XYZ file of C-alpha atoms in Angstrom:
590
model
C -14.279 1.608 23.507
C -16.900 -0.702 24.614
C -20.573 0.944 24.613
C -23.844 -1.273 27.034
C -26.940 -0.539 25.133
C -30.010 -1.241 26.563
C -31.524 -3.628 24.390
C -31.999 -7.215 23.773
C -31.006 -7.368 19.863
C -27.507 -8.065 19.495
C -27.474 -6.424 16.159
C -28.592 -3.298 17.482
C -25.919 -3.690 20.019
C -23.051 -3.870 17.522
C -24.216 -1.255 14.423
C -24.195 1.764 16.559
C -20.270 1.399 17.866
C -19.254 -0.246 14.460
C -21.318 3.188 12.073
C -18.891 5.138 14.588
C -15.687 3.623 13.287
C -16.952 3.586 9.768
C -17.587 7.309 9.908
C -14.202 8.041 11.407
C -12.368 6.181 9.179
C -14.169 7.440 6.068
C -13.661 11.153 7.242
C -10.227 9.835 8.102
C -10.023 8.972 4.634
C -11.293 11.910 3.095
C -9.774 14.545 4.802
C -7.546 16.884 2.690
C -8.023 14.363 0.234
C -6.493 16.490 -2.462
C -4.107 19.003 -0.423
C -1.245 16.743 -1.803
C -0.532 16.576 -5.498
C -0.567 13.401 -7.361
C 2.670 11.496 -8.079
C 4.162 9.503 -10.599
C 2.340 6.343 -9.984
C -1.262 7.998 -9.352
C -0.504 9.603 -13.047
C -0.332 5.885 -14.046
C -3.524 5.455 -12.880
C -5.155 8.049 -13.936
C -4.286 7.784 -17.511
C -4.158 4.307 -18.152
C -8.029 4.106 -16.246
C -9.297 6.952 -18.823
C -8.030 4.362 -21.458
C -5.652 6.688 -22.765
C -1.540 6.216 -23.134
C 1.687 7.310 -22.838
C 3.144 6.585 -26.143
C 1.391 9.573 -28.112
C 3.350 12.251 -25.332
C 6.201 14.046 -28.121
C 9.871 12.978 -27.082
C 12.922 15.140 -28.442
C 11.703 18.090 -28.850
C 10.064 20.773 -26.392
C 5.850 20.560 -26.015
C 3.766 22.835 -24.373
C 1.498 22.325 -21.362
C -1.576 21.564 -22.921
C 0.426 18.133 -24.938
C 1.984 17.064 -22.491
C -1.543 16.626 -20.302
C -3.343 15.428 -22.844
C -3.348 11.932 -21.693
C -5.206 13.294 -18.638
C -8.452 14.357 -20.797
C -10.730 12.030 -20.558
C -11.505 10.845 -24.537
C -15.140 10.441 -25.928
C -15.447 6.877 -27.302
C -12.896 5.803 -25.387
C -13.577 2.235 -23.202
C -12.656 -0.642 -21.375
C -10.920 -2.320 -24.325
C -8.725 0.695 -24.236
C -7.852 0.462 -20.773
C -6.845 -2.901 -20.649
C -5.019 -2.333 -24.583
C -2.911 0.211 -22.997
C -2.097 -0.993 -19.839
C -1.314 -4.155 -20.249
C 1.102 -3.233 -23.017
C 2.653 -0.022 -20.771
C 2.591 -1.160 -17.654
C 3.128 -3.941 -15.168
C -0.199 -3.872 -13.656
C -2.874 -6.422 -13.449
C -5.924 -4.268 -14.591
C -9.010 -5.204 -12.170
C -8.632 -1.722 -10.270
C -8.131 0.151 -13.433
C -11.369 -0.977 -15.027
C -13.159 0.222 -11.405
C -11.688 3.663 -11.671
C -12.418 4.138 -15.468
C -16.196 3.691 -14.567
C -15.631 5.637 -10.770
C -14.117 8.812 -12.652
C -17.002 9.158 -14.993
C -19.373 10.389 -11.928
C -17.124 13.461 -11.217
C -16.828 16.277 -13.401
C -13.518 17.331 -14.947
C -10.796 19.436 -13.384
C -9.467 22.308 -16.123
C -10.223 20.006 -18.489
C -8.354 17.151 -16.728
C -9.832 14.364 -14.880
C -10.746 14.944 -11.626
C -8.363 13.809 -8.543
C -10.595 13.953 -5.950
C -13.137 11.679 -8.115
C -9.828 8.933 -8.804
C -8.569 9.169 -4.697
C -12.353 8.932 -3.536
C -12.343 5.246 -4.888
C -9.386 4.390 -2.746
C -10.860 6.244 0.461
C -13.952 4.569 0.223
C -12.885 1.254 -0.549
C -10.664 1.518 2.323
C -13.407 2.862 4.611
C -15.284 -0.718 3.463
C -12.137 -2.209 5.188
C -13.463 -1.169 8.377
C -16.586 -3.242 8.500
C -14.832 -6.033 6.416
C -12.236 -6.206 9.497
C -14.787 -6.013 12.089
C -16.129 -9.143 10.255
C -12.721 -11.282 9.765
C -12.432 -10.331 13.497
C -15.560 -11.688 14.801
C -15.531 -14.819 12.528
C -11.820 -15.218 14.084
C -12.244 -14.927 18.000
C -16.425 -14.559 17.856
C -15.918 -11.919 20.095
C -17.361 -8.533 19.868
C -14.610 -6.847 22.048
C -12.407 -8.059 19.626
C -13.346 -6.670 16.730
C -14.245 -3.478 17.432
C -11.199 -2.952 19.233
C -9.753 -4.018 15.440
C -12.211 -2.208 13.592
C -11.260 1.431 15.659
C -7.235 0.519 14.892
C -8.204 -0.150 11.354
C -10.113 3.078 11.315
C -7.421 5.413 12.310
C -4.284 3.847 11.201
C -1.652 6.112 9.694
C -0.776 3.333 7.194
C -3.960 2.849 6.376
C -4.629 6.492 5.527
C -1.451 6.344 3.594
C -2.355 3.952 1.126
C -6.255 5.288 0.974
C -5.432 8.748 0.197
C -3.727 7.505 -3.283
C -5.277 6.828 -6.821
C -3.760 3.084 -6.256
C -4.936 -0.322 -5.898
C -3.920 -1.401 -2.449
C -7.362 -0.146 -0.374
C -9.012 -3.044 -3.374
C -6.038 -5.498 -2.799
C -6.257 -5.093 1.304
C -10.285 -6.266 0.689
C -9.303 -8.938 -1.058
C -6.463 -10.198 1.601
C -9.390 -10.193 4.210
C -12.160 -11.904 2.355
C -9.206 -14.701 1.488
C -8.294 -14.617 5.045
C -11.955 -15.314 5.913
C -12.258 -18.385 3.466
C -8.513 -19.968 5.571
C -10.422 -18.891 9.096
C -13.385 -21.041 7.703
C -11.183 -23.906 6.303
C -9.186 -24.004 9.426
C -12.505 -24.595 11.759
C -13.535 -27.426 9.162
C -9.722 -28.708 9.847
C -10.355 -28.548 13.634
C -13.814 -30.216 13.319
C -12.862 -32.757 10.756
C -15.672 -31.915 8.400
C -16.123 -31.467 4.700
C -15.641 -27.933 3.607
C -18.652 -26.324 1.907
C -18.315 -26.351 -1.648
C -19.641 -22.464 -1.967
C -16.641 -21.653 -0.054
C -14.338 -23.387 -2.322
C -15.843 -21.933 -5.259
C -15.907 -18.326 -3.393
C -12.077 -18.423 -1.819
C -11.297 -19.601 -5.267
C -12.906 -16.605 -7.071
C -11.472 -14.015 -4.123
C -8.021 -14.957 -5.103
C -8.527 -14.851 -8.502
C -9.468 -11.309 -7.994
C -7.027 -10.770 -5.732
C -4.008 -11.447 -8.365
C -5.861 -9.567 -10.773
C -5.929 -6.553 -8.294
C -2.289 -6.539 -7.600
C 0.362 -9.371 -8.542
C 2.295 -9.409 -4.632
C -1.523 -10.945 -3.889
C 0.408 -14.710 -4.516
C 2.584 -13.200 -1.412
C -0.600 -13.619 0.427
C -1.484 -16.645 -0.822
C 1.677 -17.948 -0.090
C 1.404 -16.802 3.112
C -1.775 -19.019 3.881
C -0.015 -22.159 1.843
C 2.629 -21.796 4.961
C -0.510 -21.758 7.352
C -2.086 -25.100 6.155
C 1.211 -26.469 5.889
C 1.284 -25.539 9.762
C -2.139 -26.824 10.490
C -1.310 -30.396 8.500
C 1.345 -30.630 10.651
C -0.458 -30.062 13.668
C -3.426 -32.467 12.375
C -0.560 -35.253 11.668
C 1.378 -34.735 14.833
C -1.797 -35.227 16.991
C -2.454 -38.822 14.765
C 1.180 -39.934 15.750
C 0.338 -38.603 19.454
C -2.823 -41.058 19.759
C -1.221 -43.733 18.376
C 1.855 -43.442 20.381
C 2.364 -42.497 23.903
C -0.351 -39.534 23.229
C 2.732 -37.167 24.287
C 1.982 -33.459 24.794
C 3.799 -30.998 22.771
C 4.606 -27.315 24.611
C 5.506 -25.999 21.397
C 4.374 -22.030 21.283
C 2.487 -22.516 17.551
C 1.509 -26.430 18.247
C -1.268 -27.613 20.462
C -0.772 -30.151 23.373
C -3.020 -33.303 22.246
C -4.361 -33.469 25.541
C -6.520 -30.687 24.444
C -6.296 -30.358 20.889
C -9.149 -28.453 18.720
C -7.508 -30.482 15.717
C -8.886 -34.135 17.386
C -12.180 -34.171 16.979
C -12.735 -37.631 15.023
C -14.387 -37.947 11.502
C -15.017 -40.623 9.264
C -13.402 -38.934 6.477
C -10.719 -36.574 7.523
C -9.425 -36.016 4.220
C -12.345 -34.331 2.585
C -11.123 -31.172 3.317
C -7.796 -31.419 2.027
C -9.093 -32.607 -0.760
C -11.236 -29.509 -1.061
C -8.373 -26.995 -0.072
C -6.386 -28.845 -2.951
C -9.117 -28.169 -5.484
C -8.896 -24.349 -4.446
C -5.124 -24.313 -4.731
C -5.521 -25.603 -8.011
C -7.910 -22.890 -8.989
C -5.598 -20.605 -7.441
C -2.949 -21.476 -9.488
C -4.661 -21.577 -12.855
C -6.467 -18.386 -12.479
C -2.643 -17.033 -11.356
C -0.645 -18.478 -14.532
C -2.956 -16.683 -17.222
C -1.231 -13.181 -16.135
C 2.562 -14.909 -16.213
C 2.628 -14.503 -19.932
C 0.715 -10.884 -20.234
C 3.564 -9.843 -17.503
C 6.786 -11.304 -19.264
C 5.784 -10.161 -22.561
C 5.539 -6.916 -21.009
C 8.487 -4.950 -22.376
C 8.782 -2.413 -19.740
C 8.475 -4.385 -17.027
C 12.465 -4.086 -15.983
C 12.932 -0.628 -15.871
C 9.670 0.041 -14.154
C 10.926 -1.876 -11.605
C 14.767 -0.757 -11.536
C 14.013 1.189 -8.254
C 13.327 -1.738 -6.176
C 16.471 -3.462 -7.513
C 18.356 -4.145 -3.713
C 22.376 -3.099 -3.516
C 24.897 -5.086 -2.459
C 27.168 -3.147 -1.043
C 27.861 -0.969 1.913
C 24.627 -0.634 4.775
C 22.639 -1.779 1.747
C 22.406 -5.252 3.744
C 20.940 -3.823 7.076
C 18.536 -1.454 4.825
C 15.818 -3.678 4.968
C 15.524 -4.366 8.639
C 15.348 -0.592 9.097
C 12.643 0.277 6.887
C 10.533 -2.529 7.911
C 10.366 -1.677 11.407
C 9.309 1.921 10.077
C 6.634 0.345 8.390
C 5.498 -2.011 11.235
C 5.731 1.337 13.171
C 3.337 3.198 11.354
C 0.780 0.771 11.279
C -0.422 2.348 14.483
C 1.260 5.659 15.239
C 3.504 8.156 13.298
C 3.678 11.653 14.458
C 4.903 14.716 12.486
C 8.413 13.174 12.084
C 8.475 15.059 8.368
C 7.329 18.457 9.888
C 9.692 21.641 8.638
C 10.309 22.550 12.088
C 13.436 20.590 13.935
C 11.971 20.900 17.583
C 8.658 19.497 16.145
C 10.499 16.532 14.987
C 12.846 15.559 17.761
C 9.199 15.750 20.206
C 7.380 13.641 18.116
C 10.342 11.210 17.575
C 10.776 11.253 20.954
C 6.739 10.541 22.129
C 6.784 8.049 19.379
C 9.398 5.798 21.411
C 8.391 6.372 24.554
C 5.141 4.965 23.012
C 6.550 2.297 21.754
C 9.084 0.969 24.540
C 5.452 1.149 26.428
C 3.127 -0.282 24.069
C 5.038 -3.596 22.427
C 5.531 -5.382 25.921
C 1.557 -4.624 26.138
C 0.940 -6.153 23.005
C 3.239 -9.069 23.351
C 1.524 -9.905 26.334
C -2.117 -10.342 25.312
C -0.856 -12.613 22.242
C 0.987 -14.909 24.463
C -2.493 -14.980 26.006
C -4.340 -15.610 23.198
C -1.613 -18.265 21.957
C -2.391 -19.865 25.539
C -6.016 -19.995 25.713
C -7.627 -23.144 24.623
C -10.974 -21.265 22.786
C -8.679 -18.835 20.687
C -5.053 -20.943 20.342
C -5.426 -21.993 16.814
C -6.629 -19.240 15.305
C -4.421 -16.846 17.558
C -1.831 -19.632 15.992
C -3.331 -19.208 12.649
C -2.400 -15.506 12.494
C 0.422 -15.333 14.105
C 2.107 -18.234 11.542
C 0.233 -16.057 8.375
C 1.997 -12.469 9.258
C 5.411 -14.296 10.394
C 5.329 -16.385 6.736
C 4.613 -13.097 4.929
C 7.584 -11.300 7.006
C 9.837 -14.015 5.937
C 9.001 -13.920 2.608
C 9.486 -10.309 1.991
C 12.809 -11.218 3.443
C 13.429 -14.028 1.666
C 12.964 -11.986 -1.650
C 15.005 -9.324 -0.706
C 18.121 -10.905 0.296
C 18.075 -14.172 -2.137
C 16.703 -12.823 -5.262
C 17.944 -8.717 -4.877
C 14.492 -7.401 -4.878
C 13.933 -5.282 -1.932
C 10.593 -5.654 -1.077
C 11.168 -3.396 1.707
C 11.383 -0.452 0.219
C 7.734 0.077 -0.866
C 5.827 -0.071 2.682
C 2.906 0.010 0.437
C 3.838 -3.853 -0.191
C 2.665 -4.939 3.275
C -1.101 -4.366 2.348
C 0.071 -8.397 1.641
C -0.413 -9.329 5.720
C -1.552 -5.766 7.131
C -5.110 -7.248 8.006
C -3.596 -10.064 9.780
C -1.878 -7.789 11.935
C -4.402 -5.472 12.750
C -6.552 -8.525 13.643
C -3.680 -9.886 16.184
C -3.671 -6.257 17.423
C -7.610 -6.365 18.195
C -6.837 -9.737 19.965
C -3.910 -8.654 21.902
C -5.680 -5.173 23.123
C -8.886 -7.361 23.992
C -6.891 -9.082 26.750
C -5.508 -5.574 27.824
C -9.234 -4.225 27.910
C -10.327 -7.369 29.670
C -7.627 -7.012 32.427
C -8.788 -5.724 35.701
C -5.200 -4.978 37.238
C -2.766 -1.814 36.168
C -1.215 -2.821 32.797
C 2.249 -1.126 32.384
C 3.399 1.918 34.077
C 0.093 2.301 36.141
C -2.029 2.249 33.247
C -5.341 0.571 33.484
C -6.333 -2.182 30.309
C -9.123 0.001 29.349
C -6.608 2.835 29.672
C -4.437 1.400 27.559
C -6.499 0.431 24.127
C -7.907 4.038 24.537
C -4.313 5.374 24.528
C -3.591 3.381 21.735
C -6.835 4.319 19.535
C -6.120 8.155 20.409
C -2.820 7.913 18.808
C -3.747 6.351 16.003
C -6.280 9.202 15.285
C -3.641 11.576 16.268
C -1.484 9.961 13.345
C -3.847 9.810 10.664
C -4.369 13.476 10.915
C -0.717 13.533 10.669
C -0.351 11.929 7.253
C -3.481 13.743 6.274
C -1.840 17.246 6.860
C 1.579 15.349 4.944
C 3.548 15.278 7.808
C 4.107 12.005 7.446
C 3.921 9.569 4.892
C 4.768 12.842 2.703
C 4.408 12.551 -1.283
C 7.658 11.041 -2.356
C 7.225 14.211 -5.684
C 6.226 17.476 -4.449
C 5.889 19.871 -7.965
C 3.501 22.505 -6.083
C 6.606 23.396 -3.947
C 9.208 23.095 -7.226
C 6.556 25.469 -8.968
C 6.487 27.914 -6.528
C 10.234 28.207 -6.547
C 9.767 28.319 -10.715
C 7.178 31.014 -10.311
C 9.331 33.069 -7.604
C 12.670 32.841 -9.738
C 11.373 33.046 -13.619
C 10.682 36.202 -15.423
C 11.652 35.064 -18.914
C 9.822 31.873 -20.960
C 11.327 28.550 -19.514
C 12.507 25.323 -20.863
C 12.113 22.513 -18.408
C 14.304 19.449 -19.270
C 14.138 16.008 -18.270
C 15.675 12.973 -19.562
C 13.130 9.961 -20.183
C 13.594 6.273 -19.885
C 9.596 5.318 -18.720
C 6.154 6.826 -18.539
C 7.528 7.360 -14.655
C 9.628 9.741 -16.210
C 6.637 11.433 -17.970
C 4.466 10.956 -14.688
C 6.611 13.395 -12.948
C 6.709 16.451 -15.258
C 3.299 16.154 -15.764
C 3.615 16.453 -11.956
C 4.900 19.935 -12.686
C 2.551 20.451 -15.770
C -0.472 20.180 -13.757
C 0.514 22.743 -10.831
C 0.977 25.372 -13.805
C -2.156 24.544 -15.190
C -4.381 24.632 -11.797
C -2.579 27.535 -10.448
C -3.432 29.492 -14.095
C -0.052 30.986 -13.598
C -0.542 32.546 -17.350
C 1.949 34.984 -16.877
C 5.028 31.932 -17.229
C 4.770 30.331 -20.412
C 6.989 26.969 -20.141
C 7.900 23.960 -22.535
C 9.222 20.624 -21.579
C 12.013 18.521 -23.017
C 11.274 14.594 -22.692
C 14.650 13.490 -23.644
C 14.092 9.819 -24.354
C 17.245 8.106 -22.991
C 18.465 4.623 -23.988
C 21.249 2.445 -23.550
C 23.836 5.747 -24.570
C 23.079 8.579 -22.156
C 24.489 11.077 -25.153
C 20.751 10.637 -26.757
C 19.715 12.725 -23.999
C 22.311 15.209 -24.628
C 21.628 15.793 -28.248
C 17.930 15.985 -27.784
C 18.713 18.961 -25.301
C 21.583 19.696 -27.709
C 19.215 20.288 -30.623
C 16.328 22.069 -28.694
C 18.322 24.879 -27.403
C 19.814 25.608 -30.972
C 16.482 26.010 -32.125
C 14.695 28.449 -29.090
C 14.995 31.948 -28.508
C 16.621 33.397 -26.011
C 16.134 34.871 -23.264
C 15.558 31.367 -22.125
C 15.452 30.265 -18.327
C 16.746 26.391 -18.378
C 15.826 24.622 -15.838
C 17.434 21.098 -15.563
C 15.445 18.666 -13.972
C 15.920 14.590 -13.223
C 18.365 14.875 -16.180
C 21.129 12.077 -15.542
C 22.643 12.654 -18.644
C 25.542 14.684 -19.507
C 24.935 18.461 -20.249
C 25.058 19.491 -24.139
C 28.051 21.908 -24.903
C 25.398 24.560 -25.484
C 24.912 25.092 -21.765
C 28.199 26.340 -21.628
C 26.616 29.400 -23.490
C 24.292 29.800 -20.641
C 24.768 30.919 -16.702
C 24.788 28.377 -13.805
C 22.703 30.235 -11.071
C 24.318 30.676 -8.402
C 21.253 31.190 -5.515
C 21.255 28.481 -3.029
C 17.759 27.463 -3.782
C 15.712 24.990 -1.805
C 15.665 21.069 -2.404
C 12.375 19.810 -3.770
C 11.183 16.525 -3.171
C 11.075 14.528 -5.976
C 13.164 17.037 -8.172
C 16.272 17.779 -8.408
C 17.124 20.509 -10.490
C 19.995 22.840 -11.683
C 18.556 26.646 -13.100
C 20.720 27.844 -16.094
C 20.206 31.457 -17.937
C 20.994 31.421 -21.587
């Protein structure tokens, strides 16, 4: 974990150790980078970044293969203008990563025609290899130690949710950047804070422009933001307690996120202590102009409801204790997740049960070396700093999901908002492990320890690689298969159709046909646009199967509308065929 080199350049010191987490986590990154087919919200991307749309995809009435992937051909003529035309008027989506991948995908050649995956994931892989370095950075701008941030750098590396969100044509590897660079600017603000100095003016203008990028990467950015508002908050306090201390009775507070005044890094006296507020105010205001212009480009935005129906929290039933549950997955698999998804039972119940041994071994470990870091005078605030950041962003995601009935937490994509922060915490809380000369936990040595933790986190991001964990919430290779082993006669797949989601998933299905060149099975697919009366669905379907031939395998999929009386003509199958991710379907012969 740590490497001596002989030398006297510190920079040659650090590159060596830090070019070996960059490599691992870019292999990492790229490993089976295209095993897994693309879902729904990857086919978002990768039509609305080759400035094509949705819209021109037939409704009502069956299409062929070829239509229905036509919006993943990339167009001659076809530009940024278009990307941003059709996004912003299809989607909910600021379009900053959109415009990077329409320019990305033009360096790889085309897939059968389509645009190539590999060339749209690569963008995410790499830019989350870049968060590597850009973590090793935060880390030693943070604690200015070295041992901490490589120790954050090798977590970031190998972390299973960080392979997760790398390995998919999405925006969070960009948005994750942008959390650390703003993080960077509030590590720099706070030190001003401490010293009583006048923040820079390049760093106002430069935190300024990172969160304006930042929103236009991905709107739950303000959740960052809003996060670090709670952190200065938390710092003013501190700052104003301190003033009331010295001109009172100077009384100490024992507080765990305050410091005692006796020793406070906030005391250092200034003739003008309000210079940087002043400056932090100017960068809020910034903020919140370069936030507002997307509040009227995302209201007007007429789909913007039902793309989001999914995330819509119950309440009824367990739906209350729901969100506890699946963010403690989440928080779990920022360091380890072992084939829990495998196909075989006795696979599962091992790793389940390895993961919390690991885990009833690991979080007292952890705990630990922040209450260190919380206690040490050098490292206090900005152990402080962090800890207030990822606990504000926790209780916001909370806050959101149980006041307003958006569950937040059940899209573990959505903590890219305070993910750095906690793999920086983790680099500070393992450095006290390394650090410690006596056994840790369970006769472990501290040294032992990190490397334990750093295996399994390799260990883990081969499993989501190999999509045993983290699996692809749509699998259509699998449902094709199953298609391919059951069909002999030409096939109508049906679907009802409220969103381009809806579109996103047969084309899911379209794709598999097209790569696997399985010529010999010739289907169409029914989008049957659904709106307020599910019977529109019906009578589309009602319609098309008046008008085919027959024989005719029918293969219901996704369709929540009620069957046409023309199925009645046709034969339920009765084979107790396997459950798909992503699909579920009904097979009728007519």
């Amino acid at each position: 974990m740590y490497l001596r080199f002989k030398t006297q350049n510190p920079k040659l010191k650090i590159l060596p150790l830090l070019l070996v987490w960059l490599v691992i986590g870019f292999g990492l990154r790229l490993m089976n980078l295209t095993a897994k087919p693309p879902w729904t919200d990857e086919f978002s991307t990768l039509v609305f970044s080759l400035g094509n749309s949705f819209l021109p995809v037939p409704l009502d009435k069956p299409i062929p293969i070829d239509i229905l992937l036509r919006p993943l051909q990339p167009q001659i003529g076809v530009g940024v203008k278009d990307v941003l035309t059709h996004l912003l008027r299809e989607s909910n989506h600021p379009p900053l990563y959109f415009i990077l991948t329409h320019y990305w995908t033009k360096l790889f050649p085309t897939q059968d025609g389509l645009v190539s995956l590999w060339g749209a994931r690569s963008l995410a892989a790499f830019l989350g290899a870049l968060s590597v370095p850009a973590i090793y950075a935060l880390s030693r701008l943070t604690f200015r130690s070295r041992l901490v941030s490589h120790i954050a750098a090798a977590i970031m590396a190998t972390s299973p949710y960080a392979i997760f969100l790398a390995q998919e044509a999405r925006h969070y590897t960009l948005a994750i950047l942008w959390v650390i660079a703003s993080l960077a600017c509030l590590v720099i603000a706070t030190r001003h804070i401490k010293e009583r100095t006048q923040l820079p003016l390049w760093i106002v203008f430069c935190w300024t422009g990172i969160n304006a990028l930042g929103i236009a990467s991905h709107y739950f950015f303000t959740l960052t933001l809003c996060a670090e508002a709670c952190v200065l908050l938390f710092l003013a306090w501190l700052q104003w307690e301190h003033r009331d201390n010295r001109g009172g009775e100077n009384k100490e507070d024992d507080s765990t996120l305050s410091t005692p005044s006796s020793v406070s890094p906030l005391s250092t006296p200034s003739p003008h202590p309000l210079n940087t507020w002043f400056r932090i105010g100017a960068v809020a205001a910034g903020t919140l102009i370069s936030g507002l212009v997307w509040v009227p480009v995302f209201l007007q935005n007429s789909y913007g409801n039902k793309l989001t129906e999914w995330i819509q929290s119950p309440q009824h039933g367990m739906a209350w204790i729901n969100p506890i549950f699946q963010s403690l997955a989440a928080w779990i698999t920022m360091i380890c997740l072992l084939p829990v998804e495998a196909a075989n039972l006795v696979v599962i119940i091992i790793s389940g049960l390895i993961m919390l041994i690991f885990f009833v071994w690991v979080v007292p470990i952890l705990l630990d070396g922040v209450k260190v870091q919380l206690k040490q005078p050098k490292t206090r605030v900005m152990a402080q700093v962090f800890a207030v950041f990822t606990v504000s962003a926790i209780a916001l995601f909370f806050t959101i999901t149980y006041f307003f009935g958006i569950d937040l937490t059940r899209g573990a994509r959505y903590n890219f908002v305070y993910f750095p922060a906690v793999i920086i915490l983790l680099g500070a809380s393992l450095a006290v492990c390394w650090s410690n000369k006596e056994k840790v936990r369970w006769g472990v040595s501290g040294k032992q320890a990190v490397a334990i933790v750093v295996v399994m986190g390799m260990v883990s991001a081969i499993t989501v690689t190999c999509n045993l964990g983290y699996q692809k919430y749509y699998r259509p290779d699998l449902f094709v298969q199953i298609i391919q082993q059951t069909s002999r006669v030409p096939i109508l797949i049906a679907t009802t159709q409220k969103t381009h989601v809806h579109i996103g998933e047969m084309m899911g299905v379209a794709r598999e046909f097209k790569i696997q060149s399985l010529k010999f099975i010739t289907p169409q697919f029914l989008l049957a646009h659904q709106n307020e009366d599910a019977n529109t669905s019906t009578n589309a379907l009602q319609n098309t199967l008046k008008v085919l031939s027959r024989p005719l395998d029918l293969w219901v999929v996704n369709f929540y509308a009620p069957l046409p009386e023309e199925v009645t003509n046709c034969t339920i199958d009765s084979r107790s065929l396997p459950a798909v991710n992503g699909y579920e379907y009904k097979l009728y012969h007519c």
